[in-house]
Tab-separated table of C-alpha atoms in Angstrom:
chain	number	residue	atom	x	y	z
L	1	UNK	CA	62.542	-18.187	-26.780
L	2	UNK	CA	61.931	-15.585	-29.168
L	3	UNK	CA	59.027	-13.741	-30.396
L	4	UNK	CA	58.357	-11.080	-33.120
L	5	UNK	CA	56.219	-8.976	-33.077
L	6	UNK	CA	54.070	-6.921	-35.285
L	7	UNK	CA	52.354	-3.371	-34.276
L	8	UNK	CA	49.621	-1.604	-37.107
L	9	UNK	CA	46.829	-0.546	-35.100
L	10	UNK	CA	46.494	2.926	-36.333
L	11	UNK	CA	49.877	5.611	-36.770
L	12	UNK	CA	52.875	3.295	-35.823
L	13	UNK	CA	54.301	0.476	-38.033
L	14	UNK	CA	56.848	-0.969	-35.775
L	15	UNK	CA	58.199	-4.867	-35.435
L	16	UNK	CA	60.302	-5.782	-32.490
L	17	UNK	CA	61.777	-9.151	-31.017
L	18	UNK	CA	61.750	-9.798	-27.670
L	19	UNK	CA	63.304	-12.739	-25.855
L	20	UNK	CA	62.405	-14.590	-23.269
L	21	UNK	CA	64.445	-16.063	-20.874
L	22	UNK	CA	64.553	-17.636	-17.199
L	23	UNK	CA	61.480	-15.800	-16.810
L	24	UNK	CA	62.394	-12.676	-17.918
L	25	UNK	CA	61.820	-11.074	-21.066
L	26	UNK	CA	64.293	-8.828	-23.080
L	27	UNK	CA	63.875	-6.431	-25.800
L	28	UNK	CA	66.207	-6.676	-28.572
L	29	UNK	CA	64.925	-4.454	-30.936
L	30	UNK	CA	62.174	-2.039	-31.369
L	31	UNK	CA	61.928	-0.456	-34.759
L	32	UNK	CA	58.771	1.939	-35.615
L	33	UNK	CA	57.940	4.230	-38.353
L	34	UNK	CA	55.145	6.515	-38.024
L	35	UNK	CA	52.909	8.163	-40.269
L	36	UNK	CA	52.153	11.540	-40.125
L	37	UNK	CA	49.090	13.528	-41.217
L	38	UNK	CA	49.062	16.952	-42.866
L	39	UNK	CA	48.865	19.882	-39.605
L	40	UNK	CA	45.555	20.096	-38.645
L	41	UNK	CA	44.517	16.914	-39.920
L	42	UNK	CA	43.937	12.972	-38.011
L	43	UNK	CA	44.873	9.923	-39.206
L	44	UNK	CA	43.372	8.774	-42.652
L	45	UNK	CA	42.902	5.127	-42.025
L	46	UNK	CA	43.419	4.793	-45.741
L	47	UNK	CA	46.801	6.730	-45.824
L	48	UNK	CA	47.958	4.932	-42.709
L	49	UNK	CA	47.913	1.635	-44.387
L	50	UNK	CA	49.424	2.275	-47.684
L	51	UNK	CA	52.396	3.910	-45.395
L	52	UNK	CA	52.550	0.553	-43.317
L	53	UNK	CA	51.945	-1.547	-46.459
L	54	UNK	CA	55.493	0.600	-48.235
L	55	UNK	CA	57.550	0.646	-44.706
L	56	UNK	CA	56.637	-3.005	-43.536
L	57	UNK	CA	59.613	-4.534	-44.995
L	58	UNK	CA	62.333	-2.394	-44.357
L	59	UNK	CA	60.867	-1.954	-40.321
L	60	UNK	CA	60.574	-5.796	-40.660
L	61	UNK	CA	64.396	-5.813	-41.769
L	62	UNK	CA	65.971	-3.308	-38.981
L	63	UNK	CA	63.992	-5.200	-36.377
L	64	UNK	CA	66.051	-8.778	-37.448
L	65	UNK	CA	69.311	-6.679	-38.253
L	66	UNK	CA	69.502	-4.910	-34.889
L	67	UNK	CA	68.432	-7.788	-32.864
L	68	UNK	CA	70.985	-9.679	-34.914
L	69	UNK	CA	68.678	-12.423	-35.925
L	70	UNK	CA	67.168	-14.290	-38.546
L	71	UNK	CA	63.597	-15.501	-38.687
L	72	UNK	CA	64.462	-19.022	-38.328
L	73	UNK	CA	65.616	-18.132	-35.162
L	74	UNK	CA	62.456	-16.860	-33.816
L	75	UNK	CA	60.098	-19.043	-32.413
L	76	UNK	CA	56.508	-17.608	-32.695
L	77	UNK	CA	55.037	-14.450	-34.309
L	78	UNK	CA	52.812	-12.417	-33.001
L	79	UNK	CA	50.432	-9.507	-34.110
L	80	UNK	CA	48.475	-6.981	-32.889
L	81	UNK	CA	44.918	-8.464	-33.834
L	82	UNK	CA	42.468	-5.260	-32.569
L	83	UNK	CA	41.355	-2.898	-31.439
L	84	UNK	CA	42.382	-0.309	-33.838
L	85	UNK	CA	41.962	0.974	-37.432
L	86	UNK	CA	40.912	-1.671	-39.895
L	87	UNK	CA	42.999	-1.183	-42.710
L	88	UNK	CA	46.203	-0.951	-40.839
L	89	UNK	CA	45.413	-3.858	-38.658
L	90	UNK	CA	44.996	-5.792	-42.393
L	91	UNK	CA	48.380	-4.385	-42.835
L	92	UNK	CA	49.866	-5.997	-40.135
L	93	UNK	CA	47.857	-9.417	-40.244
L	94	UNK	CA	48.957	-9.974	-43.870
L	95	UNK	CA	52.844	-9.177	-43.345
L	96	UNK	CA	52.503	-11.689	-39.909
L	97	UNK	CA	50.908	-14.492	-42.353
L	98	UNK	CA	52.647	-14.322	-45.057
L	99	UNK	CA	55.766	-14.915	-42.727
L	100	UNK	CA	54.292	-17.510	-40.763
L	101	UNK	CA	53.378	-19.456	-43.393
L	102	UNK	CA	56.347	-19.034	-45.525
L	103	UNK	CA	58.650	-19.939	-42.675
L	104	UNK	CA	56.365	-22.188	-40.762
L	105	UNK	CA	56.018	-20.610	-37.797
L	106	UNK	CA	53.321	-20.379	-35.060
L	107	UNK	CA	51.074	-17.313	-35.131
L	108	UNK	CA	49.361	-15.572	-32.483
L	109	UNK	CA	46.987	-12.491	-32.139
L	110	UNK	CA	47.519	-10.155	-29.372
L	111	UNK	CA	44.956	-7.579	-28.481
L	112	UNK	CA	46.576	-4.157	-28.879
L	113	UNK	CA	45.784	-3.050	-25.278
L	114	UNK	CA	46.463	-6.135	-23.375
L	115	UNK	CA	50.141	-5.705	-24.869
L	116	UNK	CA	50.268	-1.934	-23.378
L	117	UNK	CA	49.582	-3.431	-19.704
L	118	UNK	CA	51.818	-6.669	-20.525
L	119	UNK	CA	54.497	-4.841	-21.630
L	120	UNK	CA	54.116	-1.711	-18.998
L	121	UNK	CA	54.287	-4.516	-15.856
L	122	UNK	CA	57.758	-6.102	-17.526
L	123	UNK	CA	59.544	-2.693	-17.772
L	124	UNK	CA	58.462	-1.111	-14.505
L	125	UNK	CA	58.254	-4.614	-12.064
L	126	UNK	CA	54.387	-4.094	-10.980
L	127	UNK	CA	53.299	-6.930	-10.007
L	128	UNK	CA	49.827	-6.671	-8.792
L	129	UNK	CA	48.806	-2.915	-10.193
L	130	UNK	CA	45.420	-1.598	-10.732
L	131	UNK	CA	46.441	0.206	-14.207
L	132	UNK	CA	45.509	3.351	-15.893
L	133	UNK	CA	45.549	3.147	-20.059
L	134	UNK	CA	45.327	6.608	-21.197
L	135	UNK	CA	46.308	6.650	-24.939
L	136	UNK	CA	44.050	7.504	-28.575
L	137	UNK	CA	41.691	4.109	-28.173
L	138	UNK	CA	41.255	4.178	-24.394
L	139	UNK	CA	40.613	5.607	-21.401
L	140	UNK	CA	40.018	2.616	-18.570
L	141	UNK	CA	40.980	2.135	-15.243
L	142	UNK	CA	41.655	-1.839	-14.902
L	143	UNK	CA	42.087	-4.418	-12.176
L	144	UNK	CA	43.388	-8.077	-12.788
L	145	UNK	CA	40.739	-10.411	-11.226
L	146	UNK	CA	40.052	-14.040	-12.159
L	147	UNK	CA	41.655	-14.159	-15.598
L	148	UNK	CA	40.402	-10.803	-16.613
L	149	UNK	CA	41.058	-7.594	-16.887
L	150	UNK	CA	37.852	-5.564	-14.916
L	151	UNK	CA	36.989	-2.301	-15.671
L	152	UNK	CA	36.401	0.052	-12.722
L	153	UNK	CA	36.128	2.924	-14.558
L	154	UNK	CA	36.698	4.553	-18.514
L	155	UNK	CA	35.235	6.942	-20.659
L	156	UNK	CA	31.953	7.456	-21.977
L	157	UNK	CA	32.669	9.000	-25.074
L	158	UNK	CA	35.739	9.925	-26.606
L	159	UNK	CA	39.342	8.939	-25.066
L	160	UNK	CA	41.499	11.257	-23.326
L	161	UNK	CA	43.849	10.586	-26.702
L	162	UNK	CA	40.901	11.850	-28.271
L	163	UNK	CA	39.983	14.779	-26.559
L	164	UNK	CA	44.111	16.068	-26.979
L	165	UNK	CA	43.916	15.289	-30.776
L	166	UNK	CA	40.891	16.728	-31.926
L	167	UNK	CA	41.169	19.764	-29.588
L	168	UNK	CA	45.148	20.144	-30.978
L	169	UNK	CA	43.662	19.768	-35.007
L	170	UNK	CA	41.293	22.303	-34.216
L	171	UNK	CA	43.895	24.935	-33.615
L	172	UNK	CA	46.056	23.727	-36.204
L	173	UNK	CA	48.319	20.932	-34.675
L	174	UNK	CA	49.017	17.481	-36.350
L	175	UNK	CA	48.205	14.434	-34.897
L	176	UNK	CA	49.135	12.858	-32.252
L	177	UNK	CA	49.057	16.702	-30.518
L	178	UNK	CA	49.245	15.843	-26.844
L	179	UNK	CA	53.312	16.626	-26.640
L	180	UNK	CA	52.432	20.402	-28.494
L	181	UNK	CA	49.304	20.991	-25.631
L	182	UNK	CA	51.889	19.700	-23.158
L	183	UNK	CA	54.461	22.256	-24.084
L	184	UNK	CA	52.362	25.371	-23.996
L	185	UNK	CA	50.335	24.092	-21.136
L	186	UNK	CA	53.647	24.593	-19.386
L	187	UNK	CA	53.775	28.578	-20.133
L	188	UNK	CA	50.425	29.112	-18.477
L	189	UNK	CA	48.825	28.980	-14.728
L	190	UNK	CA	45.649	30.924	-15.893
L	191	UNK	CA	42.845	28.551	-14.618
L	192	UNK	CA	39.448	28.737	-17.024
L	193	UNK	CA	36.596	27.430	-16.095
L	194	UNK	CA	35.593	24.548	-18.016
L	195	UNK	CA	33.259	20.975	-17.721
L	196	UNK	CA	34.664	18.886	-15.615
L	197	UNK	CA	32.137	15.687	-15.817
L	198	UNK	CA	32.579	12.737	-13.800
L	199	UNK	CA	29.744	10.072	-13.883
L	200	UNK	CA	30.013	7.443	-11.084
L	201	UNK	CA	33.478	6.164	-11.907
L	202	UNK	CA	33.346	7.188	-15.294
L	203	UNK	CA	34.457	10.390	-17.273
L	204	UNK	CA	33.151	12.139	-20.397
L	205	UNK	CA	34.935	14.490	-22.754
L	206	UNK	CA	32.984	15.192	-25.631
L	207	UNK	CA	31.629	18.240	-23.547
L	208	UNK	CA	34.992	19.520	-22.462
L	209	UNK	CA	36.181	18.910	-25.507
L	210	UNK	CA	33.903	21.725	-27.463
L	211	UNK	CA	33.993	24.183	-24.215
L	212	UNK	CA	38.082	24.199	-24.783
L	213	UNK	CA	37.033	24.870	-28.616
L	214	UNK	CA	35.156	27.648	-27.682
L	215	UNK	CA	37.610	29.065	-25.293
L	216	UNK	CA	40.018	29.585	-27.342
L	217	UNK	CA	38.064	32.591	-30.180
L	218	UNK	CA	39.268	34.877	-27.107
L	219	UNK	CA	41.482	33.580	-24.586
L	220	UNK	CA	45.493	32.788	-24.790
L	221	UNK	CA	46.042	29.491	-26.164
L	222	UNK	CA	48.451	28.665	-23.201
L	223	UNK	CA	45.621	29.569	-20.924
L	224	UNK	CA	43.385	27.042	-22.116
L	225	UNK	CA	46.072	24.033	-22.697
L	226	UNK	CA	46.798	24.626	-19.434
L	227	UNK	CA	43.100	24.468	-18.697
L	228	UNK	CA	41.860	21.488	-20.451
L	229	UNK	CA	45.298	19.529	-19.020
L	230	UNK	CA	44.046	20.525	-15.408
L	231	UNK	CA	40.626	19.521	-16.078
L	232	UNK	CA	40.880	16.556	-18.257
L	233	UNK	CA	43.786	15.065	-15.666
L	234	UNK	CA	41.855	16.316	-12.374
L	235	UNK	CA	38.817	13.945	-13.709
L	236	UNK	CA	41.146	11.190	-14.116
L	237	UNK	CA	42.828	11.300	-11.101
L	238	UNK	CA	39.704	11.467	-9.127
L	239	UNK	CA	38.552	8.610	-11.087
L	240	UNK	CA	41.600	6.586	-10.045
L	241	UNK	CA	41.680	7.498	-6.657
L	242	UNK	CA	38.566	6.094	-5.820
L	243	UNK	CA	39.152	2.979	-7.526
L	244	UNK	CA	42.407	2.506	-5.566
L	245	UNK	CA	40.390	2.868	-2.801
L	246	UNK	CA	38.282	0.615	-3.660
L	247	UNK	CA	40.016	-2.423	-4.717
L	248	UNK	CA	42.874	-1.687	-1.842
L	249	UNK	CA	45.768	-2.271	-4.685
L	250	UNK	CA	48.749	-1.182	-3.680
L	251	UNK	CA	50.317	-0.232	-6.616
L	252	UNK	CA	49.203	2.317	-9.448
L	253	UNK	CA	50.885	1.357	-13.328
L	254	UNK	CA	50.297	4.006	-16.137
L	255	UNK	CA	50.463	2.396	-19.826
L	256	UNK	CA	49.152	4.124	-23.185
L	257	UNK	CA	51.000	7.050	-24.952
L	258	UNK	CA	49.741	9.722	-22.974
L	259	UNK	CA	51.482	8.337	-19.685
L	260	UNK	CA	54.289	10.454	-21.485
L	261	UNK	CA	52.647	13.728	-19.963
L	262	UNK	CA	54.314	14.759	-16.936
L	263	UNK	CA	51.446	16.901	-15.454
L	264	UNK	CA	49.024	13.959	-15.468
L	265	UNK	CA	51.710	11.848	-13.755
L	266	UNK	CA	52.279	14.481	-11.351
L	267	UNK	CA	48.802	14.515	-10.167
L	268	UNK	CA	48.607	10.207	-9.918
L	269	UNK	CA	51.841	10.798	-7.619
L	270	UNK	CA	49.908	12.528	-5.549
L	271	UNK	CA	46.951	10.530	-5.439
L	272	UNK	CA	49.396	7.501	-4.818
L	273	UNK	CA	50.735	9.135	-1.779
L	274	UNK	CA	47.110	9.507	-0.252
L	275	UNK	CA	46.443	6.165	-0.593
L	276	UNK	CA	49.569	4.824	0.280
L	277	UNK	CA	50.481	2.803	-3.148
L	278	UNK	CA	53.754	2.724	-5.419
L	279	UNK	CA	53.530	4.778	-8.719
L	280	UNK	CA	55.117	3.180	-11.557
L	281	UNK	CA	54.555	4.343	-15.156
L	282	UNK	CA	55.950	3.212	-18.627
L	283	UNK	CA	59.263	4.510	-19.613
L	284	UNK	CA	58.760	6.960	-22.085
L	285	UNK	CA	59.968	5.035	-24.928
L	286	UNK	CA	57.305	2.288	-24.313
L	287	UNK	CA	54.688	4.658	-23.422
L	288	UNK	CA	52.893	4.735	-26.922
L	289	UNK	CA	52.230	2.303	-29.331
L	290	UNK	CA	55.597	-0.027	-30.607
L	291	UNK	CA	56.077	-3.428	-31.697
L	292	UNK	CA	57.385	-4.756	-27.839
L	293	UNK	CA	54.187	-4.540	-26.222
L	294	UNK	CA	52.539	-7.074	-29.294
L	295	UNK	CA	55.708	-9.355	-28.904
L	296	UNK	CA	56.315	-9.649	-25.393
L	297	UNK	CA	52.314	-10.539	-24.919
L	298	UNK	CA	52.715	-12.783	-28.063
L	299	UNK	CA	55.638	-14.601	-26.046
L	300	UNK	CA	53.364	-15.002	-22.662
L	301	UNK	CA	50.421	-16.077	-24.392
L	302	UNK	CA	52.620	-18.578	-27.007
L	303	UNK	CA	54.029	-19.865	-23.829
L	304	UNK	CA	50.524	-21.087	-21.929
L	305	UNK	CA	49.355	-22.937	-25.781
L	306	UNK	CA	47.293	-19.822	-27.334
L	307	UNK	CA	47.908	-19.878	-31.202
L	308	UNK	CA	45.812	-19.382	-34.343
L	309	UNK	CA	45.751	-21.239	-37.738
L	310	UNK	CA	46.778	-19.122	-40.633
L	311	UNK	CA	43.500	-19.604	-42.181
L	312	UNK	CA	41.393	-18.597	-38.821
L	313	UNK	CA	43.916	-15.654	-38.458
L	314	UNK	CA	41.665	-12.327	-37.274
L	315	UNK	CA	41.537	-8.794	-36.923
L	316	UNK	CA	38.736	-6.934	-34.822
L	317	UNK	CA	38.356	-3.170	-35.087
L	318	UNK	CA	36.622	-3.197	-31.826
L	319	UNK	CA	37.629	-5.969	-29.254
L	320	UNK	CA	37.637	-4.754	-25.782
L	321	UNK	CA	40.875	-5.991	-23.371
L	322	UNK	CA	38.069	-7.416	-20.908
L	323	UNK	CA	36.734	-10.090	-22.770
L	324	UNK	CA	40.425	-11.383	-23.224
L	325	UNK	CA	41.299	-14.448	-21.046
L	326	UNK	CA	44.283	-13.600	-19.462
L	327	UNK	CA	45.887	-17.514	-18.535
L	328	UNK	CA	49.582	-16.381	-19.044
L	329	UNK	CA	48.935	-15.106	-15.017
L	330	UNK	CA	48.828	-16.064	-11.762
């Protein structure tokens, strides 16, 4: 079987067609185009679409050409129904409508993050993994149990995407900025002092966030990427730690574009070693948002009955993976 699927939850216009086969699933193509705000500026929901809305059909067109397909030959399309922007996710709904109804083909929504842990379990082989999405929407530490996805732990306030972005605009990067703090965080060993906030199992950033700000009207801005990494990563990894300790799962999955960062998956190594569980994260490629992770979900969830009318197709800005009913699982 075949599924395509549609990705337009905030920066990334991508389609993809993944196959599934024997069990196994196969990516055949993965074809994204990005949009990219002015330096210093985030992403204007508004701008976002109208680039998704003028690059939809010639993404759409590279997926099918390089998977060397045509869209009778797929068997469901899929779509990334929320969380995310609302005017991009519009973007995406309309272009997955307008082909399922033209071609008569089943439709189904996939929730944006569900896709990231779908997807990150079929590339790395975790099976049972309590799983760490770190990206510009989230920051949750997850367990599988009883058809859902449990939170043991996220952030209060803004994500850890967040905290990279805004900090990296306020200096003068472009979005996403997380690859730019990454690199110079890698010139410096200068510790500052900064928040470092963990609630219970949960972290917050907002206050970190303006400390780093302030840091930088008269410190090296090496010192305090390197900082902020260290900080914002420590309170993470503490965060997961005890959760693996908690729920005894033996293996640790990273999903979400910033599983990219090596330093953060540096210090999960580590924390995987003490407890005695197998690190796996997304291959780089995968890591951030593509059209895959909304196929290969789309495929599972096709597979168990899940499908929506054209006319009751949805988009959510705000739908949280754990209300999801995961039955496409064990």
């Amino acid at each position: 079987m075949r599924c395509l699927g549609i990705e337009s939850t905030a920066h990334t216009f991508s389609c993809s067609i993944v196959e599934h086969t024997d069990g196994k699933g196969k990516i055949l193509s993965d074809i994204r185009s990005v949009y990219k705000p002015p330096e210093g500026a985030g992403i204007h929901p508004r701008e976002a679409s109208r680039h998704h809305a003028e690059e939809s059909s010639a993404v759409l067109r590279d997926a099918l050409k390089t998977a060397n397909v045509n869209v009778k030959e797929i068997d469901a399309i899929a779509y990334s129904a929320g969380p995310g922007l609302g005017p991009c996710l519009r973007v995406g709904a309309v272009v997955a409508r307008c082909l399922a109804g033209y071609h008569k083909k089943p439709l189904v929504p996939v929730n944006h993050a569900v896709g990231h842990l779908d997807l990150g379990m079929l590339l790395t082989g975790a099976k049972d993994p309590l799983v760490l999405l770190v990206s510009g929407g989230h920051s949750m530490i997850l367990a599988l149990s009883n058809n859902r996805w449990r939170v043991f732990g996220e952030t209060l306030d803004i994500t850890i995407g967040q905290l990279l972005d805004q900090f990296g605009r306020a200096v003068g990067f472009a979005s996403p900025c997380g690859a730019r703090i990454e690199e110079l965080a890698a010139k410096s060993n200068n510790y500052l002092h900064l928040p470092y906030t963990v609630k219970g199992n949960d972290v917050s950033y907002s206050g970190l966030l303006t400390a780093a700000k302030k840091a930088t009207n008269n410190n090296k801005l090496e010192d305090v990427c390197f900082s902020l990494q260290e900080t914002a990563f420590a309170m993470l990894a503490e965060a997961t730690e005890r959760a693996l300790a908690f729920t005894n799962k033996k293996e640790l999955l990273v999903v979400g574009g910033v599983a990219a960062n090596k330093r953060l998956a540096n210090m999960l190594q580590d924390v995987c070693k003490r407890q005695k569980a197998k690190f796996f994260v997304t291959p780089i490629n995968y890591a951030g948002d593509c059209g895959a992770q909304i196929a290969w979900t789309g495929l599972l969830q096709f597979n168990t009955g899940i499908k929506a009318k054209i006319e009751e197709a949805f988009v959510r800005q705000s739908w949280r993976l754990d209300t999801v009913d995961i039955t496409w699982k064990n």
